[in-house]
Amino acid sequence: EARDGIACLKKMGELLGEDNLIYRAAIDGINAKMNTEMEKAFQSERIFECFVSEALLSCLRNGYYVDITDIKNQVKHEHYKKVILEYAERCGIK
């Protein structure tokens, strides 16, 4: 679901156009708040997965449950997988 959520941002740019006010506001807001370049994630699977991982960590920080099996099966990059699993364990999710 986290992957789909981030992918929706890309789809918004495709459907509305990258110069659309709503798309630009969303992307520029993310870029400013996170000090990043969100659109680079749409061009690189590794960067995209980094954003998905950050979304999952944010969910954990906010008290949401994250299914460990999904993390193990869906997160491709071992570094991101390890970070999420360690943080989930600190949150009491095993």
Short mmCIF file of C-alpha atoms in Angstrom, two decimals:
data_model
loop_
_atom_site.label_atom_id
_atom_site.label_comp_id
_atom_site.label_asym_id
_atom_site.label_seq_id
_atom_site.Cartn_x
_atom_site.Cartn_y
_atom_site.Cartn_z
CA GLU A 1 0.00 0.00 0.00
CA ALA A 2 2.85 2.38 0.76
CA ARG A 3 4.34 1.67 -2.66
CA ASP A 4 0.96 2.35 -4.29
CA GLY A 5 0.59 5.60 -2.37
CA ILE A 6 3.92 6.94 -3.58
CA ALA A 7 3.14 5.72 -7.11
CA CYS A 8 -0.06 7.80 -7.01
CA LEU A 9 2.06 10.94 -6.92
CA LYS A 10 3.76 9.91 -10.14
CA LYS A 11 0.40 9.06 -11.71
CA MET A 12 -0.95 12.49 -10.69
CA GLY A 13 1.84 14.13 -12.68
CA GLU A 14 1.12 11.93 -15.68
CA LEU A 15 -2.63 12.57 -15.59
CA LEU A 16 -2.66 16.26 -14.67
CA GLY A 17 0.68 17.27 -16.15
CA GLU A 18 3.85 18.08 -14.28
CA ASP A 19 3.11 21.80 -14.52
CA ASN A 20 -0.36 21.43 -12.99
CA LEU A 21 -0.79 23.57 -9.87
CA ILE A 22 -2.05 20.71 -7.68
CA TYR A 23 0.75 18.36 -8.73
CA ARG A 24 3.39 21.08 -8.34
CA ALA A 25 2.09 22.03 -4.88
CA ALA A 26 2.25 18.39 -3.72
CA ILE A 27 5.72 17.75 -5.14
CA ASP A 28 7.15 21.12 -4.10
CA GLY A 29 5.73 20.65 -0.60
CA ILE A 30 7.35 17.22 -0.28
CA ASN A 31 10.63 18.57 -1.63
CA ALA A 32 10.65 21.48 0.82
CA LYS A 33 9.54 19.48 3.86
CA MET A 34 11.91 16.58 3.23
CA ASN A 35 14.75 18.58 1.62
CA THR A 36 14.73 16.28 -1.39
CA GLU A 37 13.81 15.99 -5.07
CA MET A 38 10.76 13.74 -5.18
CA GLU A 39 10.66 13.44 -8.95
CA LYS A 40 14.03 11.65 -8.91
CA ALA A 41 12.22 8.78 -7.18
CA PHE A 42 10.10 8.34 -10.28
CA GLN A 43 13.23 7.69 -12.33
CA SER A 44 15.08 5.28 -10.02
CA GLU A 45 13.71 2.12 -8.39
CA ARG A 46 16.22 2.43 -5.54
CA ILE A 47 15.27 6.03 -4.76
CA PHE A 48 11.59 5.13 -5.13
CA GLU A 49 12.02 2.35 -2.58
CA CYS A 50 13.79 4.80 -0.28
CA PHE A 51 10.67 6.99 -0.31
CA VAL A 52 8.44 3.95 0.28
CA SER A 53 10.65 2.99 3.21
CA GLU A 54 10.43 6.49 4.64
CA ALA A 55 6.64 6.32 4.34
CA LEU A 56 6.63 3.01 6.24
CA LEU A 57 8.87 4.41 8.97
CA SER A 58 6.54 7.37 9.29
CA CYS A 59 3.60 4.99 9.68
CA LEU A 60 5.44 3.16 12.44
CA ARG A 61 6.31 6.43 14.20
CA ASN A 62 2.62 7.34 14.10
CA GLY A 63 1.61 4.07 15.73
CA TYR A 64 0.34 2.20 12.69
CA TYR A 65 0.78 -1.53 12.32
CA VAL A 66 3.08 -2.70 9.52
CA ASP A 67 2.95 -6.34 8.47
CA ILE A 68 6.44 -7.80 8.83
CA THR A 69 5.74 -10.48 6.22
CA ASP A 70 4.91 -7.76 3.69
CA ILE A 71 8.16 -5.96 4.49
CA LYS A 72 10.18 -9.15 4.04
CA ASN A 73 8.44 -9.99 0.76
CA GLN A 74 7.99 -6.54 -0.78
CA VAL A 75 11.05 -4.46 0.15
CA LYS A 76 13.77 -5.38 -2.34
CA HIS A 77 16.81 -3.53 -1.03
CA GLU A 78 18.30 -5.26 2.00
CA HIS A 79 19.40 -2.03 3.68
CA TYR A 80 15.91 -0.55 3.65
CA LYS A 81 14.40 -3.87 4.72
CA LYS A 82 16.79 -4.09 7.69
CA VAL A 83 16.08 -0.52 8.82
CA ILE A 84 12.30 -1.00 8.68
CA LEU A 85 12.39 -4.37 10.44
CA GLU A 86 14.63 -3.03 13.21
CA TYR A 87 12.38 -0.03 13.73
CA ALA A 88 9.26 -2.21 13.72
CA GLU A 89 10.82 -4.41 16.39
CA ARG A 90 11.52 -1.35 18.54
CA CYS A 91 7.82 -0.54 18.14
CA GLY A 92 6.92 -4.00 19.41
CA ILE A 93 6.09 -5.52 16.02
CA LYS A 94 7.83 -8.86 15.36
#
